[in-house]
Amino acid sequence: NKGAVAIADVWSINCSSKLQHLGLGAKGIGNVGVIALARALKKKNVFLKELGISANNVGNAGVGALANSLKVNNMLGVIHLSDNKIGDPGALSLLGALGMNSSVDTVHLHRNRLLERLNYTGQSIVWNKDRKGMR
């Protein structure tokens, strides 16, 4: 949590950061860290192209904040969200935001809590803009 919040704070102070790839997989940032990162992603001069936040116990609240940031951020291209606790509500929020975003072309959602009502046990869920949806 503290590390992700610190990174978000730096972005808020110095919005001209040229950071393009941020890998925070399995760092325990949770929803609080993702919400802080999402706030930073709304800044105009954030040039991040790839965000890796897999295996961080991110749930619907965190991915909802990320979805809101994608409505204004048009730099991010790839998001790694595998091995989290994202359920159908969070995924639907994310998909809605992706419909308004011109830059994100791939979102990795493997091993989340998607389609629980259907007892889906598949390991591969990737959103790809070129393929017009999830596979």
XYZ file of C-alpha atoms in Angstrom:
135
model
C 0.000 0.000 0.000
C 2.569 2.567 1.110
C 4.830 2.047 -1.908
C 2.019 2.463 -4.435
C 0.699 5.518 -2.604
C 4.229 7.005 -2.597
C 4.557 6.467 -6.363
C 1.150 8.075 -6.893
C 2.197 11.030 -4.734
C 5.343 11.541 -6.831
C 3.208 11.549 -9.984
C 0.915 14.127 -8.414
C 3.869 16.405 -7.654
C 5.874 15.768 -10.837
C 3.367 15.021 -13.569
C 6.020 15.112 -16.273
C 7.328 11.685 -15.258
C 8.644 9.728 -18.246
C 8.039 6.379 -16.523
C 6.589 4.047 -19.164
C 6.496 0.622 -17.503
C 5.547 0.033 -13.883
C 5.632 -3.505 -12.519
C 4.150 -3.872 -9.057
C 3.123 -7.529 -9.243
C 2.782 -9.349 -5.907
C 3.672 -6.282 -3.828
C 0.549 -6.318 -1.648
C -0.720 -2.935 -2.814
C -4.397 -3.969 -2.674
C -7.306 -1.683 -3.437
C -5.788 1.266 -1.549
C -2.642 1.241 -3.679
C -4.548 0.827 -6.945
C -6.925 3.657 -6.045
C -3.899 5.917 -5.433
C -2.334 4.847 -8.747
C -5.636 5.427 -10.540
C -5.745 9.009 -9.224
C -2.246 9.575 -10.604
C -3.183 8.077 -13.981
C -5.737 10.870 -14.403
C -2.950 13.461 -14.581
C -2.346 14.875 -18.056
C 1.385 14.235 -18.301
C 1.602 10.637 -17.110
C 3.234 8.642 -19.899
C 2.829 5.148 -18.435
C 2.258 2.581 -21.197
C 2.213 -0.646 -19.186
C 0.943 -1.253 -15.657
C 1.568 -4.558 -13.907
C -0.519 -5.029 -10.764
C -1.127 -8.780 -10.834
C -1.324 -10.799 -7.597
C -2.129 -7.847 -5.320
C -5.551 -8.696 -3.851
C -7.149 -6.039 -6.043
C -10.935 -6.251 -5.956
C -13.875 -4.453 -7.487
C -13.149 -1.163 -5.676
C -9.595 -0.960 -6.998
C -10.477 -1.938 -10.546
C -13.439 0.477 -10.441
C -11.058 3.351 -9.652
C -8.745 2.170 -12.422
C -11.709 2.078 -14.816
C -12.549 5.695 -13.964
C -8.974 6.753 -14.704
C -9.113 5.043 -18.110
C -11.907 7.402 -19.125
C -9.337 10.227 -19.220
C -5.958 8.469 -19.595
C -5.034 7.794 -23.210
C -1.449 6.635 -22.773
C -1.758 3.280 -21.014
C -1.677 0.358 -23.464
C -1.338 -2.844 -21.424
C -2.715 -3.663 -17.971
C -1.809 -6.829 -16.059
C -4.545 -7.664 -13.532
C -4.176 -11.454 -13.262
C -4.364 -13.322 -9.933
C -6.476 -10.742 -8.131
C -9.969 -10.759 -6.606
C -11.822 -8.946 -9.376
C -15.424 -10.076 -9.746
C -18.006 -9.527 -12.437
C -18.978 -5.997 -11.236
C -15.376 -4.818 -11.439
C -14.840 -6.436 -14.825
C -18.002 -4.839 -16.197
C -16.862 -1.426 -14.942
C -13.503 -1.983 -16.615
C -15.077 -3.090 -19.900
C -17.301 -0.007 -19.932
C -14.281 2.259 -19.507
C -12.340 0.398 -22.200
C -15.108 1.272 -24.631
C -14.253 4.959 -24.084
C -10.478 4.528 -24.093
C -8.454 4.686 -27.301
C -5.082 3.513 -26.003
C -5.544 0.314 -23.978
C -5.232 -2.651 -26.292
C -4.678 -5.538 -23.858
C -5.876 -6.332 -20.338
C -4.824 -9.583 -18.672
C -7.486 -10.874 -16.280
C -6.422 -14.488 -15.742
C -7.336 -16.178 -12.448
C -9.766 -13.642 -11.011
C -13.299 -14.138 -9.715
C -14.950 -13.590 -13.063
C -18.045 -15.509 -14.106
C -18.366 -17.153 -10.672
C -22.103 -17.559 -11.145
C -21.393 -19.714 -14.199
C -18.696 -21.739 -12.389
C -16.188 -20.698 -15.059
C -12.860 -22.354 -14.329
C -10.894 -21.268 -17.401
C -7.447 -19.861 -16.867
C -7.326 -17.529 -19.863
C -9.264 -14.276 -19.880
C -7.646 -11.491 -21.889
C -9.347 -8.403 -23.274
C -7.879 -7.422 -26.619
C -9.048 -4.370 -28.548
C -8.075 -5.832 -31.931
C -10.121 -8.933 -31.281
C -13.102 -6.903 -30.090
C -13.490 -8.333 -26.616
C -12.615 -11.121 -24.228
C -11.191 -14.511 -25.029
